[in-house]
PDB file of C-alpha atoms in Angstrom:
ATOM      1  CA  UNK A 188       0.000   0.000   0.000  1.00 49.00           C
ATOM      2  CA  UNK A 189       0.837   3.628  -0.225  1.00 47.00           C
ATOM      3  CA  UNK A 190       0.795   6.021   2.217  1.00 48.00           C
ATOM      4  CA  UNK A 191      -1.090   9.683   0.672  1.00 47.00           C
ATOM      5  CA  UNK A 192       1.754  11.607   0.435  1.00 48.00           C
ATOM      6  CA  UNK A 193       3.338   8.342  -1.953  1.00 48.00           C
ATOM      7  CA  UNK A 194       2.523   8.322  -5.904  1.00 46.00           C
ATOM      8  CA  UNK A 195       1.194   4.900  -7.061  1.00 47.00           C
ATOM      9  CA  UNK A 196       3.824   3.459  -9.284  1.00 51.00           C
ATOM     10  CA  UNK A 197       1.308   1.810 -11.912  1.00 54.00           C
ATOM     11  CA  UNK A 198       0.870   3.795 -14.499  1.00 57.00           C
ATOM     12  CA  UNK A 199      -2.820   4.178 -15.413  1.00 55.00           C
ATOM     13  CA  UNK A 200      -3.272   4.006 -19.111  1.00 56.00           C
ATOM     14  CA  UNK A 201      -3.754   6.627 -21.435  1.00 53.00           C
ATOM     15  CA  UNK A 202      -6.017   6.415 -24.305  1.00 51.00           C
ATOM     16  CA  UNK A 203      -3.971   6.953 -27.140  1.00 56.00           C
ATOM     17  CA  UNK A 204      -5.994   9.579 -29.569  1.00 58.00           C
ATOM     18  CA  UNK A 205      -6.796   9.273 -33.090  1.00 73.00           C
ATOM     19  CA  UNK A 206      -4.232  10.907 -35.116  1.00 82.00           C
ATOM     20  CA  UNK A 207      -4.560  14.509 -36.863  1.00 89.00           C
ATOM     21  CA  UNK A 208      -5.207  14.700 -40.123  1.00 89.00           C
ATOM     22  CA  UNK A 209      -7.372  16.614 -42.685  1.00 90.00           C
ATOM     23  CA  UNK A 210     -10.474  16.516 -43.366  1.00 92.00           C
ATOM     24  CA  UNK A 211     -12.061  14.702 -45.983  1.00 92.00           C
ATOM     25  CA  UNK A 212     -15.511  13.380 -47.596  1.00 94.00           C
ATOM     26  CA  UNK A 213     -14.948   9.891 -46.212  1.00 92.00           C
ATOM     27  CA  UNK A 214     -13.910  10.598 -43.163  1.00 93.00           C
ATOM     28  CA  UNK A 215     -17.387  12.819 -42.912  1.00 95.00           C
ATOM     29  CA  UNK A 216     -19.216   9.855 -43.946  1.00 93.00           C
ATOM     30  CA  UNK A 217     -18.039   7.187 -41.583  1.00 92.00           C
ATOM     31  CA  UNK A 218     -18.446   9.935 -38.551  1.00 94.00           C
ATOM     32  CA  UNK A 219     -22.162  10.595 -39.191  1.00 94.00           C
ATOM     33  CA  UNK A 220     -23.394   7.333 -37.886  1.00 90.00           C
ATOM     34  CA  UNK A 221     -22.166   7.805 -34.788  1.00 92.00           C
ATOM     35  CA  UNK A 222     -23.021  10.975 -34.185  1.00 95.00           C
ATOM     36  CA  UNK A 223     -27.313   9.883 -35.729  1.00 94.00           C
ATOM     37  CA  UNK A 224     -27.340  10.976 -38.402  1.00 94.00           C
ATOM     38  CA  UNK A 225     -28.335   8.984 -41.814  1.00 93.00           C
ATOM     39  CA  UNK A 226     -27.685   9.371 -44.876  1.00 94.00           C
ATOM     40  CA  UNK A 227     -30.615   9.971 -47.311  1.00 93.00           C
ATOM     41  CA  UNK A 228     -28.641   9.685 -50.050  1.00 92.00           C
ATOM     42  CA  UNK A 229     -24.947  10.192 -52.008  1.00 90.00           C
ATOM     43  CA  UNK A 230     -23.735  10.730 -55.414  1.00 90.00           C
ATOM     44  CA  UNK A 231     -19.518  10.736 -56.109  1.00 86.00           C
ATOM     45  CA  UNK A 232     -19.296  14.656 -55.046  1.00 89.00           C
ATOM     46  CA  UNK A 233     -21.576  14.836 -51.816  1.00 95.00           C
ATOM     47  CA  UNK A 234     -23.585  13.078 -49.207  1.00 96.00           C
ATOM     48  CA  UNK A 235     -27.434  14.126 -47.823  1.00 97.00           C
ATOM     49  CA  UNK A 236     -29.401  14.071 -44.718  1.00 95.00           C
ATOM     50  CA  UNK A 237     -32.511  14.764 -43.627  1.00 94.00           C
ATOM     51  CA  UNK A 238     -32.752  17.634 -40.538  1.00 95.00           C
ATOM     52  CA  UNK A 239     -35.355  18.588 -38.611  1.00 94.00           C
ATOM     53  CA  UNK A 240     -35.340  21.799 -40.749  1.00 93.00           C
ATOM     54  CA  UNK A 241     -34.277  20.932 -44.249  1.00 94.00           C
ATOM     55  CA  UNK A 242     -32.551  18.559 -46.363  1.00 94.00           C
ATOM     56  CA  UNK A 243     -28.598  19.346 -46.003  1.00 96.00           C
ATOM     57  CA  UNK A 244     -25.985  18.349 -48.318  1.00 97.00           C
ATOM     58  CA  UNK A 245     -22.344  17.485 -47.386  1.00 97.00           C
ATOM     59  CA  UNK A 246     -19.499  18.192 -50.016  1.00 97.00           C
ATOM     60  CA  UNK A 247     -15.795  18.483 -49.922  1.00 95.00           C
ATOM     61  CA  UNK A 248     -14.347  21.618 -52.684  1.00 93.00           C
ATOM     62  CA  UNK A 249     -10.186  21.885 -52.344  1.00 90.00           C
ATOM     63  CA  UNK A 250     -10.148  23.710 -49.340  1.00 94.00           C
ATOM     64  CA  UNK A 251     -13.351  23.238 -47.662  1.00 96.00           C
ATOM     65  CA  UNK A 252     -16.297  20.349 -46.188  1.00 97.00           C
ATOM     66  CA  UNK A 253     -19.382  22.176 -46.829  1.00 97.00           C
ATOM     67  CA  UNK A 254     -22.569  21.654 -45.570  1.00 97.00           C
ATOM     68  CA  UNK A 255     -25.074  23.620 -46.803  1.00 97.00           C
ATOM     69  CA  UNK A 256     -29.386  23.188 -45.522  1.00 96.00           C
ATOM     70  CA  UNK A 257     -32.236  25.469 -47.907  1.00 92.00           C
ATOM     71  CA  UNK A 258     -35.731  26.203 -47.384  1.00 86.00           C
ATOM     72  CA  UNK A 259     -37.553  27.446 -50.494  1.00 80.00           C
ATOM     73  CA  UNK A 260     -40.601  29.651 -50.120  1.00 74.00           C
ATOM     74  CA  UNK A 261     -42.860  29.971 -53.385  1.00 63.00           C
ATOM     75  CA  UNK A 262     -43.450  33.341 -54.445  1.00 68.00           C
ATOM     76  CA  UNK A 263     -41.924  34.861 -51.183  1.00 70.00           C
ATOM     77  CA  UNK A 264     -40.651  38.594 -50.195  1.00 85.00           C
ATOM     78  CA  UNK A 265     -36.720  38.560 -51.502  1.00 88.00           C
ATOM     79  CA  UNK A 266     -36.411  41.849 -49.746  1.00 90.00           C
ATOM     80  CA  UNK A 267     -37.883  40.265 -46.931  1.00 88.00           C
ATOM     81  CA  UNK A 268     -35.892  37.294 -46.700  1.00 89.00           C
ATOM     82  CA  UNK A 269     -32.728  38.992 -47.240  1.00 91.00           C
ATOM     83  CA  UNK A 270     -33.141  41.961 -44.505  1.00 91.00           C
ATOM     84  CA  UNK A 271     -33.629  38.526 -42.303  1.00 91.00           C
ATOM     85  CA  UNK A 272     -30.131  36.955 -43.172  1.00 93.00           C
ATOM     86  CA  UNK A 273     -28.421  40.063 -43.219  1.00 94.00           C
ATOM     87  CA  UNK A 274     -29.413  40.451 -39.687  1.00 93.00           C
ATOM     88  CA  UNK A 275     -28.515  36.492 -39.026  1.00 94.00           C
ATOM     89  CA  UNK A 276     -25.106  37.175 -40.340  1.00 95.00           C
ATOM     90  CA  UNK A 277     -24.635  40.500 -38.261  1.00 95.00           C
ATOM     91  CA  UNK A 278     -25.938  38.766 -34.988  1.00 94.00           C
ATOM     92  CA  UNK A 279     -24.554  35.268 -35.323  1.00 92.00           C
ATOM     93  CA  UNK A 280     -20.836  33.800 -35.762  1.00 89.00           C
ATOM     94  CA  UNK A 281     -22.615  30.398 -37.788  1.00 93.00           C
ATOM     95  CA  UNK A 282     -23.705  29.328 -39.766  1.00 95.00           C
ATOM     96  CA  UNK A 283     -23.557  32.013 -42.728  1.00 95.00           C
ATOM     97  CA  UNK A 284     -26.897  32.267 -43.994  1.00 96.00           C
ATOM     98  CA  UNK A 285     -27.511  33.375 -48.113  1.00 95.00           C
ATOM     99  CA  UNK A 286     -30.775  34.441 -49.948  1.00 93.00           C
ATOM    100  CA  UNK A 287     -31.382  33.807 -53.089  1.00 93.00           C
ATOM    101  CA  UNK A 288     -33.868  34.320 -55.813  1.00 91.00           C
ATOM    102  CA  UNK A 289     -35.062  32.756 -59.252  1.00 88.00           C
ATOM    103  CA  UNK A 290     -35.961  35.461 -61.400  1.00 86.00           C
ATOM    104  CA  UNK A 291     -38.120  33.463 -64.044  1.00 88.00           C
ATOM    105  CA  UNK A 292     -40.400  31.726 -60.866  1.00 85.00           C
ATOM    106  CA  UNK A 293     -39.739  34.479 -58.515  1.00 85.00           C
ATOM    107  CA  UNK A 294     -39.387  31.424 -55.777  1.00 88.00           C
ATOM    108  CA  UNK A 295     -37.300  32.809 -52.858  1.00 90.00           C
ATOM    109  CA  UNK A 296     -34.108  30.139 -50.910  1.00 91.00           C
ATOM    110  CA  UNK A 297     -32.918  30.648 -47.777  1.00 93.00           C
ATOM    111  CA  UNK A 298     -29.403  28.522 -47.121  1.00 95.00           C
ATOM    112  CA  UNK A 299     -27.323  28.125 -44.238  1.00 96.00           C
ATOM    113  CA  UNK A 300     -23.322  27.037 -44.556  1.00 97.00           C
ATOM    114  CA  UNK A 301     -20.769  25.941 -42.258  1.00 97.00           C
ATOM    115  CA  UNK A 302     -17.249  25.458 -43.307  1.00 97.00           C
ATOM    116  CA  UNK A 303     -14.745  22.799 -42.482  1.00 97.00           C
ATOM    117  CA  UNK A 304     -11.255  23.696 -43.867  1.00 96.00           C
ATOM    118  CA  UNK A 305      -9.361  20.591 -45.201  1.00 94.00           C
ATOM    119  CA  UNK A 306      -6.451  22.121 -44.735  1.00 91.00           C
ATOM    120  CA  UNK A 307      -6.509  21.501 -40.911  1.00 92.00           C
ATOM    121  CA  UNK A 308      -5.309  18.376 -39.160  1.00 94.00           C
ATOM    122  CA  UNK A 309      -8.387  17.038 -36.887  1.00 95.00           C
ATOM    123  CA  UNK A 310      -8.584  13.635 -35.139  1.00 94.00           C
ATOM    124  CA  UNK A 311     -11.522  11.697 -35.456  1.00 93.00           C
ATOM    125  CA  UNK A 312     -13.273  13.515 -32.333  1.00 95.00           C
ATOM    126  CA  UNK A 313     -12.082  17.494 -33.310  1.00 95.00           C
ATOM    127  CA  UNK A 314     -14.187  16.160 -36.473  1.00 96.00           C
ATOM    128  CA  UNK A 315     -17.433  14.677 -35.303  1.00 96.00           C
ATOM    129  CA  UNK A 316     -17.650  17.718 -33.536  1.00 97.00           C
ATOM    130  CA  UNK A 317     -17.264  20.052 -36.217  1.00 97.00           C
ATOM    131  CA  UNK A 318     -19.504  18.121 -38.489  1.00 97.00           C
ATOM    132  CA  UNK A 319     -22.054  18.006 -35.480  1.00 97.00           C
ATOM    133  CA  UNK A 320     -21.620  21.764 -34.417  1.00 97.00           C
ATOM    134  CA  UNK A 321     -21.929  22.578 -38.582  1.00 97.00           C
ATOM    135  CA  UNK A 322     -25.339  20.635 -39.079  1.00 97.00           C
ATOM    136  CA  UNK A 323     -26.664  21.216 -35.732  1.00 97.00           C
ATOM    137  CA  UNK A 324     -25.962  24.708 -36.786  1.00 97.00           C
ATOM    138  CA  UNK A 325     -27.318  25.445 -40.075  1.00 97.00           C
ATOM    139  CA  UNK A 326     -30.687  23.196 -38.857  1.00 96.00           C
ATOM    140  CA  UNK A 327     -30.907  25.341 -35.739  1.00 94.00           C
ATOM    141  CA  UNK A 328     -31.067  28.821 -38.554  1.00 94.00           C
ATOM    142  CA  UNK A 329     -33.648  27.306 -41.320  1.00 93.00           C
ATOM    143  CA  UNK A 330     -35.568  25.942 -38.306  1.00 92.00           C
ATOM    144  CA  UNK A 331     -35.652  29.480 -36.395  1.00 89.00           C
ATOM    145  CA  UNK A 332     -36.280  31.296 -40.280  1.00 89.00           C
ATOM    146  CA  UNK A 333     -39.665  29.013 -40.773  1.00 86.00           C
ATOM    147  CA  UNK A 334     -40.804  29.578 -36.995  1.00 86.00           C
ATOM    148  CA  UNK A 335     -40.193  33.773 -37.803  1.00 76.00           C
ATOM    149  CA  UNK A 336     -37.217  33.624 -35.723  1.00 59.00           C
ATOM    150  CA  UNK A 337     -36.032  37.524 -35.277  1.00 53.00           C
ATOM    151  CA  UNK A 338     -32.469  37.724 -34.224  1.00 47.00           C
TER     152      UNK A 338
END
């Protein structure tokens, strides 16, 4: 035995972390299982879930992950929808939040966006919870848009 002012000399084991490395599409895609989230669907350039909120889309460009969540309104108030992201984007850090609208149907989009740089080293954890902050993030935004959510 050892008295309390005597260190133990077994080691307790440490567990040894993931290592860091950048981000990529793949390693997005086996993370989202075990954070709940399925995938809807994938094609070669991005992966898709179903939110709460909206459908999001997961994609990797050369620098960035990007996930990106719309609503679409039919026939809505651009003017209207824009004054609300600008004031989003001047009250909140993420996700970035973008209007847009189709001039032949005059349908209004709303989309939120959360970057992961790939040019980062994560390990597996720093990951899942970027991935998890990002969609928790941009469905948190289209969610509080559609309930009239004033920042």
């Amino acid at each position: 035995t050892t008295s309390p002012t005597q260190s133990s000399t077994a080691a307790t084991p440490t567990p040894t972390p993931s290592p860091e490395t950048p981000a990529d599409l793949d390693r997005v895609g086996h993370l989202l299982s075990s954070l709940g989230y399925t995938v809807s669907k994938t094609d070669p350039s991005a992966m898709y879930l179903n939110l709460p909120a909206c459908e999001a889309s997961i994609r990797q460009t050369e620098d960035y992950i990007e996930i990106i969540g719309g609503a679409q309104q039919e026939q809505g108030d651009y003017d209207q929808v824009f004054s609300w992201v600008e004031n989003f984007n001047a009250h909140s850090m993420i996700p970035t939040m973008l209007a847009a609208r189709d001039k032949d149907t005059d349908e209004v989009h709303i989309f939120g966006t959360f970057r992961i740089p790939t040019t980062w080293n994560y390990t597996n954890d720093q990951l899942a919870e970027q991935v998890d902050r990002g969609l928790d993030a941009v469905n948190k935004a289209i969610e509080g848009y559609h309930q009239g959510y004033s920042v």
